[in-house]
CSV table of C-alpha atoms and ligand atoms in Angstrom, one decimal:
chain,number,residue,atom,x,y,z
E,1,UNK,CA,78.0,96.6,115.7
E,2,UNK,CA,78.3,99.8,114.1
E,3,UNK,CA,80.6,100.1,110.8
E,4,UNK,CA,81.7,103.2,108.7
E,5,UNK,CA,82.8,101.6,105.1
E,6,UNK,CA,84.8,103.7,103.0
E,7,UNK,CA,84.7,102.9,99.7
E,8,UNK,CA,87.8,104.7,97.6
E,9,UNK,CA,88.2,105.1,94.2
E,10,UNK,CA,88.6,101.6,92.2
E,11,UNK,CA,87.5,99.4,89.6
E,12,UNK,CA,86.3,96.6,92.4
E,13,UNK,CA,84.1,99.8,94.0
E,14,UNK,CA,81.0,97.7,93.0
E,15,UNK,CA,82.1,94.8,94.9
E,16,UNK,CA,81.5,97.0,98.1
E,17,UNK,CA,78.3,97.1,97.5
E,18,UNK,CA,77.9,93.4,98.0
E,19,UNK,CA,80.3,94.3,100.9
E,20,UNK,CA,77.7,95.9,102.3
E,21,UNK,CA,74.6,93.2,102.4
E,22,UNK,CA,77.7,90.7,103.5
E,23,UNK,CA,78.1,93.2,106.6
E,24,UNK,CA,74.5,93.6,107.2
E,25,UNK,CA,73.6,89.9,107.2
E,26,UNK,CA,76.6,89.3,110.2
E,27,UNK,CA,74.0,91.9,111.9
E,28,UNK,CA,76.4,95.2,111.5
E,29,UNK,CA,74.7,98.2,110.8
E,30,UNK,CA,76.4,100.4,107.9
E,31,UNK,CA,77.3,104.0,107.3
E,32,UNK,CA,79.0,104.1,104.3
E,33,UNK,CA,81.7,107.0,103.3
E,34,UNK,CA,82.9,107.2,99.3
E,35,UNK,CA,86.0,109.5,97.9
E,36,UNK,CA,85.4,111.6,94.8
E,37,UNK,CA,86.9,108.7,93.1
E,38,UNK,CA,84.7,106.2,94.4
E,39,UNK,CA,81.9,108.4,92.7
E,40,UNK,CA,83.3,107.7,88.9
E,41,UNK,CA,83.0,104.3,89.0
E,42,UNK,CA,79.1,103.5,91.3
E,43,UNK,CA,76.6,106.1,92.8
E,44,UNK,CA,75.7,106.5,95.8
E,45,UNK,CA,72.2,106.1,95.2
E,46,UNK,CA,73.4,101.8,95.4
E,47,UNK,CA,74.7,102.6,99.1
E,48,UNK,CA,72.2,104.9,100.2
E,49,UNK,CA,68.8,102.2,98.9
E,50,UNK,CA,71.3,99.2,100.5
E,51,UNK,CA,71.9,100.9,103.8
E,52,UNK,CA,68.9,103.3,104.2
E,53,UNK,CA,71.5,105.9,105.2
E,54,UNK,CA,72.6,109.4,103.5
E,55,UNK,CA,76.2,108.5,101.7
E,56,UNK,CA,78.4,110.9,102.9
E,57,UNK,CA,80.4,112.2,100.3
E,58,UNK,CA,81.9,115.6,101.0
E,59,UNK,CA,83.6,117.4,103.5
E,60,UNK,CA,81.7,120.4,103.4
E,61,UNK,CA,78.6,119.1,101.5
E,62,UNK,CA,75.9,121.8,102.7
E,63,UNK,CA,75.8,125.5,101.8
E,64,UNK,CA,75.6,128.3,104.5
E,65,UNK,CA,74.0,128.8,108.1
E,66,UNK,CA,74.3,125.8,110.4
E,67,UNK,CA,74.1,123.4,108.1
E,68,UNK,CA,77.8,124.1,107.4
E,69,UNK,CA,78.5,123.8,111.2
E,70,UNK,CA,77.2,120.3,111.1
E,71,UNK,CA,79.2,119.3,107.9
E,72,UNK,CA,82.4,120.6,109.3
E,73,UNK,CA,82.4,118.2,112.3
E,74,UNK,CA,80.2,115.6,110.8
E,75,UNK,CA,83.8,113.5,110.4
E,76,UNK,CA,84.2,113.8,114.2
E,77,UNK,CA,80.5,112.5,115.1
E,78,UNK,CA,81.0,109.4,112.7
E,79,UNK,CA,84.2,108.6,114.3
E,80,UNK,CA,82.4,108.6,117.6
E,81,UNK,CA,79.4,106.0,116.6
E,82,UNK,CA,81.1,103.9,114.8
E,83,UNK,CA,83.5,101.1,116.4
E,84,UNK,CA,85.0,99.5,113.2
E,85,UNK,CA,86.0,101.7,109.9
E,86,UNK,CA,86.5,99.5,106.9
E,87,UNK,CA,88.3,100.5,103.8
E,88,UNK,CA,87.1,98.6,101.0
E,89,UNK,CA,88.9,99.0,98.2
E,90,UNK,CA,91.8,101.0,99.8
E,91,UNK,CA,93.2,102.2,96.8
E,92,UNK,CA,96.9,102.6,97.0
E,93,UNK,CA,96.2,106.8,96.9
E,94,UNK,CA,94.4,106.3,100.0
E,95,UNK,CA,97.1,104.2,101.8
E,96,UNK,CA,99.4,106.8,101.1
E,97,UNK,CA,97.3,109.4,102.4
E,98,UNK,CA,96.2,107.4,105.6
E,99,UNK,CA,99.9,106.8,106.1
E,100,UNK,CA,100.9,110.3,105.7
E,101,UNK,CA,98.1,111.7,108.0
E,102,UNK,CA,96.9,113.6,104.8
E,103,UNK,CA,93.0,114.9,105.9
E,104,UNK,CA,91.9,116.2,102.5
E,105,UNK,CA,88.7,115.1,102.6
E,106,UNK,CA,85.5,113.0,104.2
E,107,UNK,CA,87.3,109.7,104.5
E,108,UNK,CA,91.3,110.6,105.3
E,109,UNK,CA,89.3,113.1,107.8
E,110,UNK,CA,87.4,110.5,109.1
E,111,UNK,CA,90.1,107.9,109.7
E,112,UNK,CA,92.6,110.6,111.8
E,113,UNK,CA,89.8,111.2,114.1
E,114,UNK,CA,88.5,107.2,114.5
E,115,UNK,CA,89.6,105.7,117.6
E,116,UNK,CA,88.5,102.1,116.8
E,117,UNK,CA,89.6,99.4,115.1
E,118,UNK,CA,90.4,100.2,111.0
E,119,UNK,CA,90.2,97.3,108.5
E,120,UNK,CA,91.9,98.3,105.4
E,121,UNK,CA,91.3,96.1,102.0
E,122,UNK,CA,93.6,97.2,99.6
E,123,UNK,CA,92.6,96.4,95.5
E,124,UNK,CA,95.2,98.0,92.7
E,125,UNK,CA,97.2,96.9,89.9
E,126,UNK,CA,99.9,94.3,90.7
E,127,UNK,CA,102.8,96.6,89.4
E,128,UNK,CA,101.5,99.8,91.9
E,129,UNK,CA,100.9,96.5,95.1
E,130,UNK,CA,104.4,95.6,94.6
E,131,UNK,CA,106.1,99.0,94.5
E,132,UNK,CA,108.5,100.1,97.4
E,133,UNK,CA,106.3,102.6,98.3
E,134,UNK,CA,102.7,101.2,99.0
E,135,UNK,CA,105.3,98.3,101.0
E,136,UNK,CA,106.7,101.4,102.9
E,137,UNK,CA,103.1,102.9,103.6
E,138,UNK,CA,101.4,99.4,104.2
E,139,UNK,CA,103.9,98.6,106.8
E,140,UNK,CA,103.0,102.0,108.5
E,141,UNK,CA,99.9,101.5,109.1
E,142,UNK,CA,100.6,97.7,110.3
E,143,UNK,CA,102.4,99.3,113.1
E,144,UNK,CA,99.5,101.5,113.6
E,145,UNK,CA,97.3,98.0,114.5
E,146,UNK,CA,95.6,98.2,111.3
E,147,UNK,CA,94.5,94.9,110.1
E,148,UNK,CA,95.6,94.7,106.6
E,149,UNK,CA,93.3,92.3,104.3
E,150,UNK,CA,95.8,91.0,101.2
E,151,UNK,CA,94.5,91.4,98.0
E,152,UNK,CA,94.3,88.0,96.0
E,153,UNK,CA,96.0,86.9,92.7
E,154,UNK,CA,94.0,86.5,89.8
E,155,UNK,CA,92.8,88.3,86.3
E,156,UNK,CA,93.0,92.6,87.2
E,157,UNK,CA,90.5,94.7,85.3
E,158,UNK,CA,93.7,96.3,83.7
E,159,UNK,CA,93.6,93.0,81.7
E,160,UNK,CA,97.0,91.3,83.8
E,161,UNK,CA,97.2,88.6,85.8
E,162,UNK,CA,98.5,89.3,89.3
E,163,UNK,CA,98.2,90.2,93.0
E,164,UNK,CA,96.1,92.9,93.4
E,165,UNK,CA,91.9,92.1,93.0
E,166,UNK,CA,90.1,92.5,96.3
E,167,UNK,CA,89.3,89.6,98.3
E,168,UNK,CA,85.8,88.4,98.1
E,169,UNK,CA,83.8,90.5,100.2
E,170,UNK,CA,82.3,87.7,102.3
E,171,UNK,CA,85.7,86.9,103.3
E,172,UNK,CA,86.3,90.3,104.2
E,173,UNK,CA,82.9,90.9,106.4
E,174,UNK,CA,84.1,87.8,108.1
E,175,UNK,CA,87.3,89.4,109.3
E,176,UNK,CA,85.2,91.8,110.4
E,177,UNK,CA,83.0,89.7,112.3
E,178,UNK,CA,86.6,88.2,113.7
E,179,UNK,CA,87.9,91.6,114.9
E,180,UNK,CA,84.2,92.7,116.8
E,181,UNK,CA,84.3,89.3,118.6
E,182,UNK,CA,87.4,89.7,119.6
E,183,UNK,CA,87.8,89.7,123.4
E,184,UNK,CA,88.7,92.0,125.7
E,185,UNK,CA,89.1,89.5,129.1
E,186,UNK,CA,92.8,91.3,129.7
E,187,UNK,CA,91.1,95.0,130.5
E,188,UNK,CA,92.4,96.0,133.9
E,189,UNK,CA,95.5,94.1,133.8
E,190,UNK,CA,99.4,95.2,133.9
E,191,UNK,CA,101.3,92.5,131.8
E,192,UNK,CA,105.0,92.8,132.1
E,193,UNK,CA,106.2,90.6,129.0
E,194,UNK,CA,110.2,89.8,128.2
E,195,UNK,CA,110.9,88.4,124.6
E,196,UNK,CA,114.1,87.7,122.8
E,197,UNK,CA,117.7,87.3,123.6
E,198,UNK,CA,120.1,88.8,125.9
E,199,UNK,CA,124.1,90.1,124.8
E,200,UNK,CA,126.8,89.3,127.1
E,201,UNK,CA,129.6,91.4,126.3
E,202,UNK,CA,133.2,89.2,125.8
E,203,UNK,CA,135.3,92.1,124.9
E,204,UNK,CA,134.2,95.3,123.6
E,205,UNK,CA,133.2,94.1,120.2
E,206,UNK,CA,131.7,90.0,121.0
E,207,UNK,CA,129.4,88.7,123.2
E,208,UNK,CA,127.6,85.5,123.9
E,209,UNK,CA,123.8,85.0,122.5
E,210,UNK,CA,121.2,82.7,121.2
E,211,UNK,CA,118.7,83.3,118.3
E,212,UNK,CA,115.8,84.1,120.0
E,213,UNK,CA,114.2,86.4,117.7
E,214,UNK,CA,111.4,87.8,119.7
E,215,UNK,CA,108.8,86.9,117.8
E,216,UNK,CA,107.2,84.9,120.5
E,217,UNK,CA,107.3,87.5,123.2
E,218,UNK,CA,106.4,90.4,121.0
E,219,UNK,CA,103.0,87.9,119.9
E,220,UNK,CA,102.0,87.8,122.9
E,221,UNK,CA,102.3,91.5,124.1
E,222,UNK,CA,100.2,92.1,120.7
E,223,UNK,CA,97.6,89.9,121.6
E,224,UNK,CA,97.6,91.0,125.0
E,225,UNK,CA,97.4,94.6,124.4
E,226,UNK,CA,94.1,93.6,121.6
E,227,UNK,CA,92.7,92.1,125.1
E,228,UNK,CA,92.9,95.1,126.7
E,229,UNK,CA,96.0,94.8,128.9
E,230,UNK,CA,98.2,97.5,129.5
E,231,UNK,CA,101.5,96.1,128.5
E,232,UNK,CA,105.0,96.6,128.9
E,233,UNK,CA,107.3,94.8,126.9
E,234,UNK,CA,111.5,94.7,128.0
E,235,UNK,CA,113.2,93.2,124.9
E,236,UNK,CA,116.5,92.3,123.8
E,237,UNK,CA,118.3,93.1,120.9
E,238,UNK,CA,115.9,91.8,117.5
E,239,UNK,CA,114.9,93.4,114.6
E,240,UNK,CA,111.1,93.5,114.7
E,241,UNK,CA,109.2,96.1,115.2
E,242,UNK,CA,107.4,97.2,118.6
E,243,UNK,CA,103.7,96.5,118.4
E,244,UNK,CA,100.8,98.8,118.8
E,245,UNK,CA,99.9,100.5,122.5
E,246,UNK,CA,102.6,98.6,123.9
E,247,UNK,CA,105.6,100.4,126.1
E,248,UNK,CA,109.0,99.0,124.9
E,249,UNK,CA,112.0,99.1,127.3
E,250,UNK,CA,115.4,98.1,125.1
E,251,UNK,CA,118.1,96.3,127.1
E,252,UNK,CA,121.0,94.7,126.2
E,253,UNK,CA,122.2,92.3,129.0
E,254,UNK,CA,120.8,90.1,131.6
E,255,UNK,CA,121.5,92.5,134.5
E,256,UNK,CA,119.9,95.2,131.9
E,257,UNK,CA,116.7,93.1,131.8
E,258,UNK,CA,116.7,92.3,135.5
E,259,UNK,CA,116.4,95.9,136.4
E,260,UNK,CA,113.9,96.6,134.1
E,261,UNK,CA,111.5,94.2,135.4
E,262,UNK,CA,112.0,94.8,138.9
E,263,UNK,CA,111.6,98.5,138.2
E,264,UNK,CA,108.5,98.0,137.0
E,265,UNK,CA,107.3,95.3,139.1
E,266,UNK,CA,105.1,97.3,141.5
E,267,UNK,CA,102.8,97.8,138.7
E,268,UNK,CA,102.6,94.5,137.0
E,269,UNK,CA,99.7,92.1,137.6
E,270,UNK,CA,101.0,88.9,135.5
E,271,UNK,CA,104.5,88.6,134.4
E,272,UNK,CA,105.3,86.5,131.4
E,273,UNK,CA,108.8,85.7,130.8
E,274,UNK,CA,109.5,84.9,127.2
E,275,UNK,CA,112.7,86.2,126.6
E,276,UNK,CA,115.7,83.7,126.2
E,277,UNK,CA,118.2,85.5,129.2
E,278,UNK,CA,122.2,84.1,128.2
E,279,UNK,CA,122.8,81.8,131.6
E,280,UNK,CA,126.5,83.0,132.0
E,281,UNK,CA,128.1,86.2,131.1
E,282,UNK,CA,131.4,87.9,131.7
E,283,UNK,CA,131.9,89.2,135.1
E,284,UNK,CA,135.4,91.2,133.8
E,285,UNK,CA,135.4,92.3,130.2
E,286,UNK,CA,138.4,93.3,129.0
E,287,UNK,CA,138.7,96.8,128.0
E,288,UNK,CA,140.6,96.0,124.9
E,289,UNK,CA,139.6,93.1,122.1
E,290,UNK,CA,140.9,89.5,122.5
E,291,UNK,CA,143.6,89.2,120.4
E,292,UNK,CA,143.8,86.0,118.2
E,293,UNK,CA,146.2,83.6,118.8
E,294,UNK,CA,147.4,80.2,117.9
E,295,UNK,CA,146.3,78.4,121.3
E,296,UNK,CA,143.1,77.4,123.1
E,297,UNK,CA,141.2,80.4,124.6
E,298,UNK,CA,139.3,79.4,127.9
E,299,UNK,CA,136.8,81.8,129.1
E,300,UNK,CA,135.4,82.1,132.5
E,301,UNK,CA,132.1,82.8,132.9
E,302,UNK,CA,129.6,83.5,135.7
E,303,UNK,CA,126.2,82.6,136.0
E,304,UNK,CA,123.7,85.6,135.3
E,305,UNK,CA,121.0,86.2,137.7
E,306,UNK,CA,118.1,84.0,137.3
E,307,UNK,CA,115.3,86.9,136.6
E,308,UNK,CA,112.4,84.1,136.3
E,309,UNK,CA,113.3,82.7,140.1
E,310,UNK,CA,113.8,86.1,141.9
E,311,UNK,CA,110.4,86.9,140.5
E,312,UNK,CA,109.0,83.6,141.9
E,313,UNK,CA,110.0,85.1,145.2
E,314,UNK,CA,109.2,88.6,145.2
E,315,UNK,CA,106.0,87.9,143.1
E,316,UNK,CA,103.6,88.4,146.1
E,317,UNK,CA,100.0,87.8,144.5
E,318,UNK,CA,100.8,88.4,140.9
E,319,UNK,CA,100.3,85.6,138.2
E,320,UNK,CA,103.7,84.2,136.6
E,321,UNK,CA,104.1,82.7,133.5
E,322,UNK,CA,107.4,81.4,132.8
E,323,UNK,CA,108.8,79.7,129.7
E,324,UNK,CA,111.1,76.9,129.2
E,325,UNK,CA,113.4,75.8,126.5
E,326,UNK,CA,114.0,72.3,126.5
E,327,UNK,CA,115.7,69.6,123.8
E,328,UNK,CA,114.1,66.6,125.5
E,329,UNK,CA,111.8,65.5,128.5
E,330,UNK,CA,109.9,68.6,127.6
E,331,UNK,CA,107.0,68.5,130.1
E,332,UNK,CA,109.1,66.7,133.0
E,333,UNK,CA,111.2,69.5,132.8
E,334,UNK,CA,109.1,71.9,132.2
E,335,UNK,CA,107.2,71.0,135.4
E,336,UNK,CA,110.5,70.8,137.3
E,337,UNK,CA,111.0,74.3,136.3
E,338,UNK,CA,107.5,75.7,137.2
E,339,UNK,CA,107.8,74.4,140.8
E,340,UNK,CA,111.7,75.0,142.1
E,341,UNK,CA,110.9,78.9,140.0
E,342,UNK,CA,107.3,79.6,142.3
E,343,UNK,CA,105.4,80.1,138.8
E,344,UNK,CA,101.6,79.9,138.4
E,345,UNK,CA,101.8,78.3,134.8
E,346,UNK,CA,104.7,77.5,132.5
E,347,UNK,CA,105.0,77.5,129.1
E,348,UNK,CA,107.4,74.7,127.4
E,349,UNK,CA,108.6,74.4,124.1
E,350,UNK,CA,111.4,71.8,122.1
E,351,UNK,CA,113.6,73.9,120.8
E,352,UNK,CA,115.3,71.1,118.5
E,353,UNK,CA,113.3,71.3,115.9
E,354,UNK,CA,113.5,73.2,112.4
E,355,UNK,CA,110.9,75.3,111.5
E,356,UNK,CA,108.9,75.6,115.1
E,357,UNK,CA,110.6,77.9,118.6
E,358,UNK,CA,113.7,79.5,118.3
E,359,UNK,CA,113.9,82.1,115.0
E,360,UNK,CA,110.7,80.5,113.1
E,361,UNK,CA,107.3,82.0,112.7
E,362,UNK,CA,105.4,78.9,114.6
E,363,UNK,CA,105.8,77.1,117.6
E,364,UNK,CA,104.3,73.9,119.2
E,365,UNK,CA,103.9,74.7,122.9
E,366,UNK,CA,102.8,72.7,126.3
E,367,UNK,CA,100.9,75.0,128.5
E,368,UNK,CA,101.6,73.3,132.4
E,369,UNK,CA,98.3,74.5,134.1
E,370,UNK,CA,98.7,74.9,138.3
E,371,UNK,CA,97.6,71.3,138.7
E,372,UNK,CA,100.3,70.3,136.4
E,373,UNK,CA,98.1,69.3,133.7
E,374,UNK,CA,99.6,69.6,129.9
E,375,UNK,CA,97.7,71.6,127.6
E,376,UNK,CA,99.3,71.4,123.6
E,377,UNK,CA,98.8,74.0,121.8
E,378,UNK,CA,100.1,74.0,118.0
E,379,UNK,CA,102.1,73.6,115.7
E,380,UNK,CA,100.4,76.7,114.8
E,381,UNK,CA,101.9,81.0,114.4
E,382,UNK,CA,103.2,82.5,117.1
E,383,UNK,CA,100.1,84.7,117.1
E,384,UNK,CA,97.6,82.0,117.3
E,385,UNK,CA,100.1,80.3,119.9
E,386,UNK,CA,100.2,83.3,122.1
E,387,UNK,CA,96.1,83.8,122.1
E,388,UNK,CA,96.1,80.0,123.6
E,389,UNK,CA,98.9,80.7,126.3
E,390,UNK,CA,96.7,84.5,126.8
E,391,UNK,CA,93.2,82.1,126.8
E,392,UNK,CA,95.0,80.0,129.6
E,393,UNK,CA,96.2,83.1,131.8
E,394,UNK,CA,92.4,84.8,131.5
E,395,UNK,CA,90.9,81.7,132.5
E,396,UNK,CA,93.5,81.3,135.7
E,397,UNK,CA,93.2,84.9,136.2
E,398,UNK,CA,89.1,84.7,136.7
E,399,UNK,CA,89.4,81.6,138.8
E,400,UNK,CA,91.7,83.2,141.3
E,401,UNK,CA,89.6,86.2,141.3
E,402,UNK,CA,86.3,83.6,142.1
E,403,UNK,CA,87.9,81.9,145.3
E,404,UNK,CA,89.5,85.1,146.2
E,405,UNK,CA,85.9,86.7,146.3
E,406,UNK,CA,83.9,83.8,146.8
E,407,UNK,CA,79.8,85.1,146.4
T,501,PMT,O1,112.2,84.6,120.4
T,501,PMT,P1,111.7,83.6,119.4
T,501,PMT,O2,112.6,83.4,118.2
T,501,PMT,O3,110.3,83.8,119.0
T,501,PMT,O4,111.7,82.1,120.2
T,501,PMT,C1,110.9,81.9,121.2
T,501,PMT,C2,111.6,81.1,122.4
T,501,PMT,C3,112.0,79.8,121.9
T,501,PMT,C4,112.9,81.9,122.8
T,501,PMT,C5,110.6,81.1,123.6
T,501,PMT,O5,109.4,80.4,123.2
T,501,PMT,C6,111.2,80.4,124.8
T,501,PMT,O6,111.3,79.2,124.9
T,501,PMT,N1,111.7,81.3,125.7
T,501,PMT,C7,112.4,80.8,126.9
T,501,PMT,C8,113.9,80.5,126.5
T,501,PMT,C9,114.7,80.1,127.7
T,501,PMT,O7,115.6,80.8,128.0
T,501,PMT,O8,114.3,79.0,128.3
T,501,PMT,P2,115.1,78.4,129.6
T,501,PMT,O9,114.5,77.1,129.8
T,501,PMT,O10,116.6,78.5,129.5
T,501,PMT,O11,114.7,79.4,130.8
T,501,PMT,C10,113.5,79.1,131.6
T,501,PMT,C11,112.9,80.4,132.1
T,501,PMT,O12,113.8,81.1,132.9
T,501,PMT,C12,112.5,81.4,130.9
T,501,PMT,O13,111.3,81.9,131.3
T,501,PMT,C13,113.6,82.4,131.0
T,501,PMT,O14,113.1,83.7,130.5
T,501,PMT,C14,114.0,82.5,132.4
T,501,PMT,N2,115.4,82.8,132.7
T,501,PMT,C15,116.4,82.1,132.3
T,501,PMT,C16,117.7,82.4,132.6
T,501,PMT,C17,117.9,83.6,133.4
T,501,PMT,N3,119.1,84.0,133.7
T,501,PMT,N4,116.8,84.3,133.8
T,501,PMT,C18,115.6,84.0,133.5
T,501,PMT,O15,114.6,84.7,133.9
């Protein structure tokens, strides 16, 4: 695979260098791009004898005719042959000018016109790490899809001990390696994912809930969208943000999140039904707030509409993945749930637990296969969770696809 390295302006510059060879022996070949910066602290001579390549340096390195013609768009025809652009070390000038959409020179020009995956290996002092604003610009370009390599604690070359040195660089060519693996067994697909709660409205200032946090849902649609699905994600009301190249649709209610999947049903493929819908709501809120007072207040409540079995009926040959929630008999149920509902696979979590489902950062999950087989998967993060329940759907996917067009 082809990989632009751009090397910025820090003490650990030299480590890039073994960064390089680390690159090369996983088989990727390597242009590398260095900052005026990057040029006080190594020469490009080391990159150009370890790659065998011209070190692009400037923006507008040649003088006169059409020399200058080729400079000027050199930045576009590097974007174009390289798949992966790693930053190693990302100083925390550069982070701010990637965030910003700064294009000053080679590299910040570089990285607004690269369309593939960006690696970004930051490497500062611990104090200039921690401050508010390289948090505010690394979450940025997080949102962007950027996969952010922490820097590690240890001795910094500004004599303090701290967060801040860049990783090893065989660990970061293996992240590399990780990304270009990566699969893309989701391309041509329209996911329709829910995640989190729903808000059923008891008077114009309460309503009934659950802590769903939508972490689960919004993993997956992350992971989905990295395997090349087009994906549209209706959420409920949590405060995470939206992931990268997905569509969000923000509801509120159940009947909210009913009409949004049914809206876009036509051009869904797989449906995969996450979210944690309130089973009863208010059919008549009152207009004004409940008052408080010294007896019992009884509610009545309706049941909402169940989103998961209406799909099961209008589903035609889409895939279905529902969820369920369950405190005991997990896969019993679960199973139960997958049949009397018409889905194709069922995913079924205990909820009773601290530290794993509702709210947390991991889960421990049961994937119920067609034939009803159990497939565990965790405890583990939600990430790594949702790439095993996404491994499961590609694998159903492709074998409906083979008896559907048999050879
Ligand atoms: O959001 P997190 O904090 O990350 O937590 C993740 C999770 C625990 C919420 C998630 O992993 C999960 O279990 N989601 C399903 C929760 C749930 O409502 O389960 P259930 O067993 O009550 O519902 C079964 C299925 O029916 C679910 O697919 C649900 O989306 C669907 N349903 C339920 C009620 C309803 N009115 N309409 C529905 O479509």
């Amino acid at each position: 695979m082809r990989v632009v390295l751009g090397v910025g302006g820090g003490i650990a510059a030299y480590k890039s260098a073994e960064l390089v060879r680390a690159l090369q022996q996983r088989g990727h070949d390597v242009q590398v791009v260095m900052t005026r910066a990057a040029r006080e602290f190594i020469q490009p001579l080391t990159f150009a004898a370890l790659t065998g390549r011209k070190v692009i340096t400037d923006l507008f390195s040649q003088s006169g005719g059409e020399d200058t013609l080729s400079s000027a768009v050199e930045h576009i025809a590097v974007a174009h042959e390289n798949e992966v652009l790693v930053v190693a070390p990302a100083t925390a000038d550069l982070l701010a000018r990637f965030s910003h959409g700064l294009a000053d020179d080679f590299l910040t020009t570089l990285y607004l016109a690269f369309e593939g995956k960006v690696v970004l290996a930051p490497a500062m002092n611990s104090a200039m790490w921690e401050h508010a604003a390289t948090k505010t610009n690394l979450g940025i370009l997080q949102q962007r899809g950027h996969v952010i390599i922490e820097p590690e604690e240890g001795w910094l070359a500004c004599g303090t001990l701290g967060a801040g040195r860049l990783p090893d660089p065989v660990r970061i060519a293996e992240q590399v390696d990780s990304i270009t693996r990566r699969k893309r067994d989701l391309t041509g697909e329209s996911i329709l994912i829910t995640a989190g709660p729903t808000q059923e409205a008891l008077d114009p200032v309460r309503y009934i809930s659950n802590r769903s946090s939508g972490k689960m849902g919004y993993a997956i649609a992350h992971a989905a969208a990295e395997r090349g699905a087009r994906v549209v994600l209706v959420s409920g009301p949590v405060s995470i943000p939206a992931p990268h190249n997905v569509e969000v649709i923000h509801v509120r209610t159940a009947q909210e999140m009913r009409k949004a999947v049914f809206d876009h049903l036509e051009e869904t493929s797989i449906i995969i039904k996450s979210a944690a819908v309130a089973d009863y709501y208010m059919a008549n809120v009152p207009q004004q707030k409940l008052k408080k007072t010294a007896t019992r207040l009884s509610l009545e409540l309706d049941p909402t509409p169940d989103i998961l079995a209406e799909a099961g009926q209008r589903k035609g040959d889409r895939l279905l993945i529902g969820f369920a929630a369950e405190t005991e008999n997990l896969v019993e149920e679960a199973r139960r749930k997958m049949i009397s509902k018409h889905c194709d696979m069922l995913v079924a979590n205990l909820v009773n637990r601290d530290g794993l489902g509702f709210d947390a950062d991991q889960n421990e999950v049961d994937i119920i296969l067609p034939s009803g087989q159990a497939v565990h998967a965790g405890p583990a993060d939600k990430k790594d969770i949702a790439e095993r329940i996404l491994d499961q759907v590609a694998t159903l996917r492709l074998h409906l696809r083979a008896v559907e067009k048999p050879a």
